[in-house]
Amino acid sequence: MPRRIFKKFAFKRHVIAKQWFMTPFRHLLNDHRLWGIRRRWVVPAFAVGLFIAFMPFPGHTLAAALAALALRVNIPIAAVSTWVSNPATMFPMYYLAYRLGSALLGWELQPFAFEMSWDWVTHTFVNIWQPMLLGSVILGATAAISGYITLDILWRLSLADYKARKRSRRQDKNSG
């Protein structure tokens, strides 16, 4: 089941490679691991995307694609899995990261009102970046590990179910 789900959204590397903006990267895109829908390339890519989604910097999708390229895992899955961080989830994620980082560092909580503006970055973020980054790394690692384990288990269960159904059909066909 997971393979069928991911296959629906899979990119074809020859289509991507023909795009004008991919010219400098064409030689890198021939590796089948970067596009293949196999458990050993999709599950780690999902975990990479989840980890990067928790990092407090812009350009998650690009960062995940570059990390997937470096780690030789599925690029589209890594890029898409970063979308758990979106405008609706960003504030709770970063606030929780800040609180966790402050608690671990033993820092007192400062007033925290997240807004996407340059003024917030220059006045508020410069004072809270250390606990926020620590919390983001810990939450990102936790999300990546739990996402890896969960997707791997689901994939294996789906494969076992598929093989059992196939075995059952074969037995029914042979006995009937």
Short mmCIF file of N, CA and C in Angstrom, two decimals:
data_model
loop_
_atom_site.label_atom_id
_atom_site.label_comp_id
_atom_site.label_asym_id
_atom_site.label_seq_id
_atom_site.Cartn_x
_atom_site.Cartn_y
_atom_site.Cartn_z
N MET A 1 0.81 -1.21 0.00
CA MET A 1 0.00 0.00 0.00
C MET A 1 0.85 1.27 0.00
N PRO A 2 1.85 1.43 0.89
CA PRO A 2 2.63 2.66 0.84
C PRO A 2 3.29 2.89 -0.51
N ARG A 3 3.77 1.81 -1.14
CA ARG A 3 4.43 1.99 -2.43
C ARG A 3 3.45 2.52 -3.47
N ARG A 4 2.23 2.00 -3.44
CA ARG A 4 1.22 2.47 -4.39
C ARG A 4 0.87 3.93 -4.14
N ILE A 5 0.82 4.32 -2.88
CA ILE A 5 0.52 5.73 -2.55
C ILE A 5 1.62 6.63 -3.07
N PHE A 6 2.86 6.28 -2.78
CA PHE A 6 3.99 7.11 -3.20
C PHE A 6 4.16 7.10 -4.71
N LYS A 7 3.81 6.00 -5.35
CA LYS A 7 3.98 5.90 -6.80
C LYS A 7 3.06 6.89 -7.54
N LYS A 8 1.89 7.18 -6.95
CA LYS A 8 0.97 8.12 -7.57
C LYS A 8 1.59 9.52 -7.69
N PHE A 9 2.42 9.86 -6.71
CA PHE A 9 3.00 11.20 -6.67
C PHE A 9 4.44 11.24 -7.17
N ALA A 10 4.92 10.14 -7.71
CA ALA A 10 6.32 10.05 -8.13
C ALA A 10 6.57 10.93 -9.35
N PHE A 11 7.75 11.51 -9.36
CA PHE A 11 8.20 12.30 -10.50
C PHE A 11 8.99 11.39 -11.43
N LYS A 12 8.93 11.69 -12.68
CA LYS A 12 9.73 10.96 -13.66
C LYS A 12 11.02 11.75 -13.88
N ARG A 13 12.16 11.10 -13.67
CA ARG A 13 13.42 11.84 -13.71
C ARG A 13 13.72 12.41 -15.09
N HIS A 14 13.29 11.73 -16.15
CA HIS A 14 13.56 12.26 -17.49
C HIS A 14 12.77 13.55 -17.75
N VAL A 15 11.61 13.67 -17.15
CA VAL A 15 10.81 14.89 -17.30
C VAL A 15 11.45 16.03 -16.52
N ILE A 16 11.88 15.74 -15.30
CA ILE A 16 12.53 16.76 -14.47
C ILE A 16 13.85 17.20 -15.10
N ALA A 17 14.62 16.26 -15.62
CA ALA A 17 15.94 16.58 -16.17
C ALA A 17 15.85 17.48 -17.40
N LYS A 18 14.71 17.46 -18.09
CA LYS A 18 14.56 18.30 -19.29
C LYS A 18 14.29 19.76 -18.97
N GLN A 19 13.95 20.07 -17.73
CA GLN A 19 13.66 21.46 -17.36
C GLN A 19 14.93 22.30 -17.47
N TRP A 20 14.80 23.53 -17.94
CA TRP A 20 15.96 24.39 -18.16
C TRP A 20 16.74 24.67 -16.89
N PHE A 21 16.05 24.80 -15.74
CA PHE A 21 16.72 25.14 -14.49
C PHE A 21 17.47 23.96 -13.89
N MET A 22 17.27 22.78 -14.44
CA MET A 22 17.96 21.59 -13.94
C MET A 22 19.25 21.30 -14.71
N THR A 23 19.59 22.12 -15.68
CA THR A 23 20.77 21.89 -16.51
C THR A 23 22.04 21.64 -15.69
N PRO A 24 22.35 22.44 -14.65
CA PRO A 24 23.59 22.18 -13.92
C PRO A 24 23.56 20.89 -13.11
N PHE A 25 22.38 20.33 -12.88
CA PHE A 25 22.25 19.15 -12.02
C PHE A 25 21.94 17.87 -12.79
N ARG A 26 21.86 17.94 -14.10
CA ARG A 26 21.44 16.76 -14.88
C ARG A 26 22.32 15.55 -14.63
N HIS A 27 23.60 15.78 -14.49
CA HIS A 27 24.50 14.64 -14.29
C HIS A 27 24.28 13.96 -12.94
N LEU A 28 23.69 14.67 -11.99
CA LEU A 28 23.42 14.10 -10.68
C LEU A 28 22.11 13.33 -10.61
N LEU A 29 21.23 13.56 -11.55
CA LEU A 29 19.88 13.03 -11.48
C LEU A 29 19.69 11.65 -12.08
N ASN A 30 20.76 11.02 -12.54
CA ASN A 30 20.64 9.71 -13.17
C ASN A 30 20.60 8.56 -12.18
N ASP A 31 20.84 8.83 -10.92
CA ASP A 31 20.83 7.78 -9.90
C ASP A 31 19.39 7.37 -9.62
N HIS A 32 19.09 6.08 -9.80
CA HIS A 32 17.72 5.60 -9.63
C HIS A 32 17.24 5.71 -8.18
N ARG A 33 18.16 5.79 -7.21
CA ARG A 33 17.76 5.91 -5.81
C ARG A 33 17.08 7.24 -5.53
N LEU A 34 17.39 8.25 -6.31
CA LEU A 34 16.82 9.58 -6.08
C LEU A 34 15.36 9.67 -6.48
N TRP A 35 14.89 8.72 -7.27
CA TRP A 35 13.52 8.77 -7.77
C TRP A 35 12.74 7.50 -7.51
N GLY A 36 13.41 6.43 -7.12
CA GLY A 36 12.77 5.13 -6.96
C GLY A 36 11.81 5.07 -5.79
N ILE A 37 10.79 4.25 -5.95
CA ILE A 37 9.78 4.06 -4.91
C ILE A 37 10.05 2.70 -4.25
N ARG A 38 11.11 2.63 -3.52
CA ARG A 38 11.45 1.45 -2.74
C ARG A 38 11.57 1.87 -1.29
N ARG A 39 11.30 0.94 -0.40
CA ARG A 39 11.31 1.24 1.04
C ARG A 39 12.66 1.80 1.47
N ARG A 40 13.75 1.25 0.98
CA ARG A 40 15.06 1.70 1.45
C ARG A 40 15.43 3.11 1.02
N TRP A 41 14.70 3.69 0.06
CA TRP A 41 14.96 5.07 -0.36
C TRP A 41 13.86 6.02 0.07
N VAL A 42 12.65 5.53 0.21
CA VAL A 42 11.53 6.40 0.59
C VAL A 42 11.50 6.66 2.09
N VAL A 43 11.69 5.63 2.90
CA VAL A 43 11.59 5.79 4.35
C VAL A 43 12.64 6.77 4.89
N PRO A 44 13.92 6.65 4.50
CA PRO A 44 14.89 7.65 4.98
C PRO A 44 14.61 9.05 4.44
N ALA A 45 14.11 9.13 3.21
CA ALA A 45 13.78 10.44 2.64
C ALA A 45 12.67 11.11 3.45
N PHE A 46 11.68 10.33 3.86
CA PHE A 46 10.59 10.84 4.68
C PHE A 46 11.14 11.39 6.00
N ALA A 47 12.07 10.64 6.60
CA ALA A 47 12.67 11.08 7.86
C ALA A 47 13.50 12.35 7.68
N VAL A 48 14.24 12.44 6.60
CA VAL A 48 15.03 13.65 6.32
C VAL A 48 14.11 14.86 6.18
N GLY A 49 13.02 14.69 5.46
CA GLY A 49 12.06 15.80 5.29
C GLY A 49 11.45 16.24 6.61
N LEU A 50 11.11 15.28 7.46
CA LEU A 50 10.54 15.62 8.76
C LEU A 50 11.54 16.37 9.62
N PHE A 51 12.80 15.94 9.60
CA PHE A 51 13.82 16.62 10.38
C PHE A 51 13.98 18.07 9.92
N ILE A 52 14.08 18.27 8.63
CA ILE A 52 14.28 19.62 8.10
C ILE A 52 13.06 20.49 8.31
N ALA A 53 11.87 19.91 8.35
CA ALA A 53 10.65 20.69 8.57
C ALA A 53 10.67 21.42 9.91
N PHE A 54 11.38 20.90 10.88
CA PHE A 54 11.42 21.52 12.20
C PHE A 54 12.50 22.59 12.33
N MET A 55 13.36 22.74 11.34
CA MET A 55 14.43 23.72 11.44
C MET A 55 13.90 25.14 11.19
N PRO A 56 14.33 26.09 12.02
CA PRO A 56 13.80 27.46 11.89
C PRO A 56 14.53 28.30 10.85
N PHE A 57 14.50 27.86 9.62
CA PHE A 57 15.06 28.65 8.53
C PHE A 57 14.16 28.49 7.31
N PRO A 58 14.19 29.45 6.40
CA PRO A 58 13.34 29.34 5.21
C PRO A 58 13.94 28.38 4.19
N GLY A 59 13.14 27.95 3.24
CA GLY A 59 13.61 27.10 2.16
C GLY A 59 13.69 25.64 2.53
N HIS A 60 12.71 25.15 3.28
CA HIS A 60 12.72 23.76 3.70
C HIS A 60 12.74 22.79 2.52
N THR A 61 11.94 23.07 1.52
CA THR A 61 11.83 22.15 0.39
C THR A 61 13.15 22.04 -0.35
N LEU A 62 13.81 23.15 -0.60
CA LEU A 62 15.10 23.14 -1.26
C LEU A 62 16.16 22.45 -0.40
N ALA A 63 16.17 22.75 0.89
CA ALA A 63 17.13 22.12 1.80
C ALA A 63 16.93 20.61 1.85
N ALA A 64 15.69 20.16 1.86
CA ALA A 64 15.40 18.72 1.89
C ALA A 64 15.83 18.07 0.58
N ALA A 65 15.60 18.74 -0.53
CA ALA A 65 16.01 18.18 -1.82
C ALA A 65 17.54 18.05 -1.88
N LEU A 66 18.25 19.04 -1.40
CA LEU A 66 19.71 18.98 -1.40
C LEU A 66 20.22 17.91 -0.43
N ALA A 67 19.59 17.79 0.73
CA ALA A 67 19.98 16.75 1.68
C ALA A 67 19.70 15.36 1.10
N ALA A 68 18.57 15.21 0.43
CA ALA A 68 18.24 13.92 -0.19
C ALA A 68 19.24 13.59 -1.30
N LEU A 69 19.64 14.59 -2.04
CA LEU A 69 20.63 14.39 -3.08
C LEU A 69 21.96 13.94 -2.48
N ALA A 70 22.36 14.57 -1.38
CA ALA A 70 23.61 14.21 -0.72
C ALA A 70 23.54 12.82 -0.10
N LEU A 71 22.38 12.45 0.45
CA LEU A 71 22.22 11.16 1.11
C LEU A 71 21.79 10.04 0.16
N ARG A 72 21.51 10.40 -1.10
CA ARG A 72 21.08 9.45 -2.12
C ARG A 72 19.79 8.73 -1.72
N VAL A 73 18.79 9.53 -1.33
CA VAL A 73 17.46 9.00 -1.06
C VAL A 73 16.47 9.74 -1.94
N ASN A 74 15.22 9.36 -1.93
CA ASN A 74 14.20 9.89 -2.82
C ASN A 74 14.00 11.40 -2.61
N ILE A 75 14.30 12.16 -3.63
CA ILE A 75 14.22 13.63 -3.55
C ILE A 75 12.79 14.13 -3.39
N PRO A 76 11.82 13.69 -4.22
CA PRO A 76 10.47 14.22 -4.08
C PRO A 76 9.84 13.93 -2.71
N ILE A 77 10.08 12.75 -2.16
CA ILE A 77 9.50 12.40 -0.86
C ILE A 77 10.10 13.30 0.22
N ALA A 78 11.40 13.52 0.18
CA ALA A 78 12.04 14.39 1.17
C ALA A 78 11.50 15.82 1.07
N ALA A 79 11.34 16.30 -0.16
CA ALA A 79 10.85 17.66 -0.36
C ALA A 79 9.41 17.81 0.11
N VAL A 80 8.56 16.87 -0.24
CA VAL A 80 7.14 16.96 0.12
C VAL A 80 6.91 16.77 1.62
N SER A 81 7.71 15.93 2.25
CA SER A 81 7.49 15.69 3.68
C SER A 81 7.86 16.90 4.54
N THR A 82 8.53 17.88 3.98
CA THR A 82 8.79 19.11 4.75
C THR A 82 7.54 19.96 4.89
N TRP A 83 6.53 19.64 4.12
CA TRP A 83 5.33 20.47 4.14
C TRP A 83 4.50 20.28 5.41
N VAL A 84 4.94 19.46 6.35
CA VAL A 84 4.26 19.43 7.65
C VAL A 84 4.45 20.76 8.35
N SER A 85 5.50 21.47 7.96
CA SER A 85 5.73 22.82 8.47
C SER A 85 5.11 23.79 7.47
N ASN A 86 4.00 24.36 7.86
CA ASN A 86 3.29 25.29 7.00
C ASN A 86 2.79 26.44 7.87
N PRO A 87 2.21 27.47 7.33
CA PRO A 87 1.78 28.59 8.16
C PRO A 87 0.84 28.21 9.31
N ALA A 88 0.09 27.14 9.16
CA ALA A 88 -0.81 26.74 10.24
C ALA A 88 -0.08 26.01 11.37
N THR A 89 0.97 25.29 11.03
CA THR A 89 1.68 24.51 12.05
C THR A 89 2.97 25.17 12.54
N MET A 90 3.40 26.21 11.87
CA MET A 90 4.68 26.83 12.18
C MET A 90 4.75 27.38 13.61
N PHE A 91 3.75 28.12 14.01
CA PHE A 91 3.79 28.71 15.36
C PHE A 91 3.83 27.64 16.45
N PRO A 92 2.93 26.63 16.42
CA PRO A 92 3.02 25.61 17.47
C PRO A 92 4.35 24.86 17.47
N MET A 93 4.89 24.57 16.30
CA MET A 93 6.16 23.85 16.23
C MET A 93 7.29 24.66 16.84
N TYR A 94 7.40 25.91 16.45
CA TYR A 94 8.52 26.72 16.93
C TYR A 94 8.34 27.16 18.37
N TYR A 95 7.12 27.34 18.79
CA TYR A 95 6.88 27.69 20.19
C TYR A 95 7.25 26.51 21.10
N LEU A 96 6.83 25.32 20.69
CA LEU A 96 7.19 24.13 21.46
C LEU A 96 8.71 23.92 21.46
N ALA A 97 9.34 24.17 20.32
CA ALA A 97 10.80 24.05 20.24
C ALA A 97 11.48 25.06 21.17
N TYR A 98 10.97 26.28 21.19
CA TYR A 98 11.54 27.30 22.07
C TYR A 98 11.37 26.92 23.53
N ARG A 99 10.20 26.45 23.90
CA ARG A 99 9.96 26.05 25.30
C ARG A 99 10.85 24.86 25.70
N LEU A 100 10.97 23.89 24.83
CA LEU A 100 11.82 22.74 25.11
C LEU A 100 13.28 23.16 25.25
N GLY A 101 13.76 23.96 24.31
CA GLY A 101 15.14 24.43 24.37
C GLY A 101 15.41 25.27 25.60
N SER A 102 14.47 26.13 25.98
CA SER A 102 14.63 26.95 27.20
C SER A 102 14.68 26.08 28.44
N ALA A 103 13.84 25.06 28.48
CA ALA A 103 13.82 24.17 29.64
C ALA A 103 15.13 23.39 29.73
N LEU A 104 15.64 22.93 28.60
CA LEU A 104 16.89 22.17 28.62
C LEU A 104 18.10 23.04 28.96
N LEU A 105 18.08 24.28 28.51
CA LEU A 105 19.19 25.19 28.80
C LEU A 105 19.05 25.86 30.17
N GLY A 106 17.87 25.74 30.76
CA GLY A 106 17.62 26.38 32.06
C GLY A 106 17.40 27.88 31.95
N TRP A 107 16.97 28.33 30.79
CA TRP A 107 16.72 29.75 30.57
C TRP A 107 15.29 30.09 30.94
N GLU A 108 15.11 31.32 31.37
CA GLU A 108 13.77 31.80 31.68
C GLU A 108 13.04 32.14 30.37
N LEU A 109 11.77 31.79 30.31
CA LEU A 109 10.99 32.07 29.10
C LEU A 109 10.80 33.56 28.91
N GLN A 110 10.98 34.01 27.69
CA GLN A 110 10.73 35.40 27.33
C GLN A 110 9.41 35.47 26.58
N PRO A 111 8.80 36.63 26.53
CA PRO A 111 7.56 36.75 25.75
C PRO A 111 7.83 36.33 24.30
N PHE A 112 6.94 35.54 23.76
CA PHE A 112 7.16 34.96 22.44
C PHE A 112 5.91 35.15 21.62
N ALA A 113 5.99 35.99 20.62
CA ALA A 113 4.88 36.18 19.68
C ALA A 113 5.46 36.06 18.28
N PHE A 114 5.23 34.92 17.65
CA PHE A 114 5.82 34.64 16.34
C PHE A 114 5.07 35.40 15.25
N GLU A 115 5.83 36.06 14.40
CA GLU A 115 5.25 36.69 13.21
C GLU A 115 6.30 36.65 12.12
N MET A 116 5.85 36.55 10.91
CA MET A 116 6.78 36.46 9.79
C MET A 116 7.10 37.87 9.29
N SER A 117 8.07 38.49 9.96
CA SER A 117 8.48 39.83 9.55
C SER A 117 9.96 40.03 9.85
N TRP A 118 10.56 40.97 9.19
CA TRP A 118 11.96 41.28 9.41
C TRP A 118 12.16 41.87 10.80
N ASP A 119 11.21 42.65 11.28
CA ASP A 119 11.30 43.24 12.62
C ASP A 119 11.35 42.15 13.69
N TRP A 120 10.54 41.10 13.53
CA TRP A 120 10.55 40.00 14.49
C TRP A 120 11.91 39.29 14.50
N VAL A 121 12.47 39.11 13.31
CA VAL A 121 13.77 38.43 13.21
C VAL A 121 14.86 39.27 13.88
N THR A 122 14.86 40.57 13.64
CA THR A 122 15.94 41.41 14.18
C THR A 122 15.79 41.73 15.65
N HIS A 123 14.59 41.70 16.20
CA HIS A 123 14.41 42.06 17.61
C HIS A 123 14.11 40.88 18.53
N THR A 124 13.31 39.95 18.09
CA THR A 124 12.92 38.84 18.96
C THR A 124 13.77 37.59 18.72
N PHE A 125 13.93 37.22 17.47
CA PHE A 125 14.63 35.98 17.16
C PHE A 125 16.08 35.99 17.63
N VAL A 126 16.73 37.14 17.56
CA VAL A 126 18.13 37.21 17.99
C VAL A 126 18.28 36.91 19.48
N ASN A 127 17.22 37.09 20.25
CA ASN A 127 17.27 36.80 21.68
C ASN A 127 16.88 35.37 22.03
N ILE A 128 16.17 34.70 21.14
CA ILE A 128 15.68 33.35 21.47
C ILE A 128 16.21 32.27 20.54
N TRP A 129 17.14 32.56 19.67
CA TRP A 129 17.56 31.60 18.66
C TRP A 129 18.23 30.36 19.25
N GLN A 130 18.98 30.50 20.33
CA GLN A 130 19.69 29.35 20.88
C GLN A 130 18.73 28.29 21.44
N PRO A 131 17.82 28.66 22.34
CA PRO A 131 16.89 27.62 22.81
C PRO A 131 15.96 27.12 21.72
N MET A 132 15.59 28.01 20.79
CA MET A 132 14.71 27.60 19.71
C MET A 132 15.42 26.60 18.78
N LEU A 133 16.67 26.85 18.48
CA LEU A 133 17.41 25.94 17.61
C LEU A 133 17.64 24.59 18.30
N LEU A 134 17.98 24.60 19.57
CA LEU A 134 18.16 23.35 20.30
C LEU A 134 16.87 22.54 20.33
N GLY A 135 15.77 23.20 20.66
CA GLY A 135 14.48 22.53 20.67
C GLY A 135 14.08 22.03 19.29
N SER A 136 14.38 22.81 18.25
CA SER A 136 14.06 22.39 16.89
C SER A 136 14.84 21.15 16.48
N VAL A 137 16.11 21.11 16.84
CA VAL A 137 16.92 19.93 16.50
C VAL A 137 16.40 18.70 17.23
N ILE A 138 16.07 18.86 18.50
CA ILE A 138 15.56 17.71 19.27
C ILE A 138 14.20 17.26 18.75
N LEU A 139 13.29 18.21 18.52
CA LEU A 139 11.97 17.83 17.99
C LEU A 139 12.08 17.28 16.57
N GLY A 140 12.95 17.85 15.76
CA GLY A 140 13.16 17.34 14.40
C GLY A 140 13.70 15.93 14.41
N ALA A 141 14.67 15.67 15.28
CA ALA A 141 15.22 14.32 15.38
C ALA A 141 14.17 13.34 15.88
N THR A 142 13.37 13.77 16.84
CA THR A 142 12.30 12.91 17.36
C THR A 142 11.26 12.61 16.28
N ALA A 143 10.88 13.64 15.54
CA ALA A 143 9.91 13.44 14.45
C ALA A 143 10.50 12.55 13.37
N ALA A 144 11.77 12.74 13.05
CA ALA A 144 12.41 11.93 12.02
C ALA A 144 12.49 10.47 12.44
N ILE A 145 12.88 10.21 13.66
CA ILE A 145 12.99 8.83 14.14
C ILE A 145 11.62 8.16 14.20
N SER A 146 10.64 8.87 14.76
CA SER A 146 9.30 8.27 14.85
C SER A 146 8.68 8.11 13.47
N GLY A 147 8.90 9.07 12.56
CA GLY A 147 8.40 8.94 11.19
C GLY A 147 9.05 7.79 10.46
N TYR A 148 10.36 7.62 10.66
CA TYR A 148 11.08 6.52 10.03
C TYR A 148 10.53 5.18 10.51
N ILE A 149 10.42 5.03 11.82
CA ILE A 149 9.95 3.77 12.39
C ILE A 149 8.51 3.48 11.97
N THR A 150 7.65 4.48 12.05
CA THR A 150 6.24 4.30 11.71
C THR A 150 6.07 3.92 10.24
N LEU A 151 6.70 4.68 9.34
CA LEU A 151 6.56 4.38 7.92
C LEU A 151 7.18 3.03 7.57
N ASP A 152 8.30 2.70 8.19
CA ASP A 152 8.93 1.41 7.93
C ASP A 152 8.03 0.26 8.38
N ILE A 153 7.43 0.40 9.55
CA ILE A 153 6.52 -0.64 10.04
C ILE A 153 5.29 -0.76 9.13
N LEU A 154 4.71 0.38 8.76
CA LEU A 154 3.54 0.34 7.86
C LEU A 154 3.90 -0.30 6.52
N TRP A 155 5.06 0.03 6.00
CA TRP A 155 5.49 -0.51 4.71
C TRP A 155 5.67 -2.02 4.82
N ARG A 156 6.32 -2.47 5.90
CA ARG A 156 6.54 -3.91 6.08
C ARG A 156 5.23 -4.66 6.29
N LEU A 157 4.30 -4.07 7.07
CA LEU A 157 3.00 -4.71 7.27
C LEU A 157 2.22 -4.79 5.96
N SER A 158 2.29 -3.74 5.18
CA SER A 158 1.61 -3.73 3.90
C SER A 158 2.19 -4.79 2.97
N LEU A 159 3.50 -4.91 2.98
CA LEU A 159 4.15 -5.91 2.14
C LEU A 159 3.79 -7.33 2.59
N ALA A 160 3.76 -7.55 3.89
CA ALA A 160 3.39 -8.87 4.42
C ALA A 160 1.94 -9.20 4.06
N ASP A 161 1.05 -8.22 4.15
CA ASP A 161 -0.35 -8.42 3.78
C ASP A 161 -0.48 -8.73 2.30
N TYR A 162 0.27 -8.00 1.49
CA TYR A 162 0.24 -8.23 0.04
C TYR A 162 0.71 -9.64 -0.29
N LYS A 163 1.80 -10.07 0.34
CA LYS A 163 2.31 -11.41 0.08
C LYS A 163 1.34 -12.49 0.57
N ALA A 164 0.69 -12.25 1.70
CA ALA A 164 -0.29 -13.22 2.22
C ALA A 164 -1.48 -13.34 1.28
N ARG A 165 -1.97 -12.22 0.78
CA ARG A 165 -3.09 -12.26 -0.17
C ARG A 165 -2.68 -12.95 -1.46
N LYS A 166 -1.48 -12.69 -1.93
CA LYS A 166 -1.00 -13.33 -3.15
C LYS A 166 -0.86 -14.83 -2.95
N ARG A 167 -0.33 -15.25 -1.81
CA ARG A 167 -0.19 -16.67 -1.48
C ARG A 167 -1.57 -17.33 -1.40
N SER A 168 -2.52 -16.63 -0.80
CA SER A 168 -3.87 -17.16 -0.66
C SER A 168 -4.53 -17.33 -2.04
N ARG A 169 -4.37 -16.36 -2.91
CA ARG A 169 -4.93 -16.47 -4.27
C ARG A 169 -4.30 -17.63 -5.03
N ARG A 170 -3.00 -17.80 -4.85
CA ARG A 170 -2.30 -18.88 -5.54
C ARG A 170 -2.80 -20.24 -5.04
N GLN A 171 -3.01 -20.35 -3.73
CA GLN A 171 -3.52 -21.61 -3.17
C GLN A 171 -4.94 -21.89 -3.63
N ASP A 172 -5.76 -20.83 -3.66
CA ASP A 172 -7.13 -20.99 -4.13
C ASP A 172 -7.16 -21.42 -5.59
N LYS A 173 -6.27 -20.85 -6.38
CA LYS A 173 -6.20 -21.18 -7.80
C LYS A 173 -5.74 -22.61 -8.02
N ASN A 174 -4.77 -23.05 -7.22
CA ASN A 174 -4.27 -24.42 -7.34
C ASN A 174 -5.25 -25.46 -6.82
N SER A 175 -6.02 -25.12 -5.78
CA SER A 175 -6.96 -26.09 -5.20
C SER A 175 -8.28 -26.12 -5.96
N GLY A 176 -8.57 -25.09 -6.69
CA GLY A 176 -9.88 -25.01 -7.35
C GLY A 176 -9.87 -25.30 -8.75
#
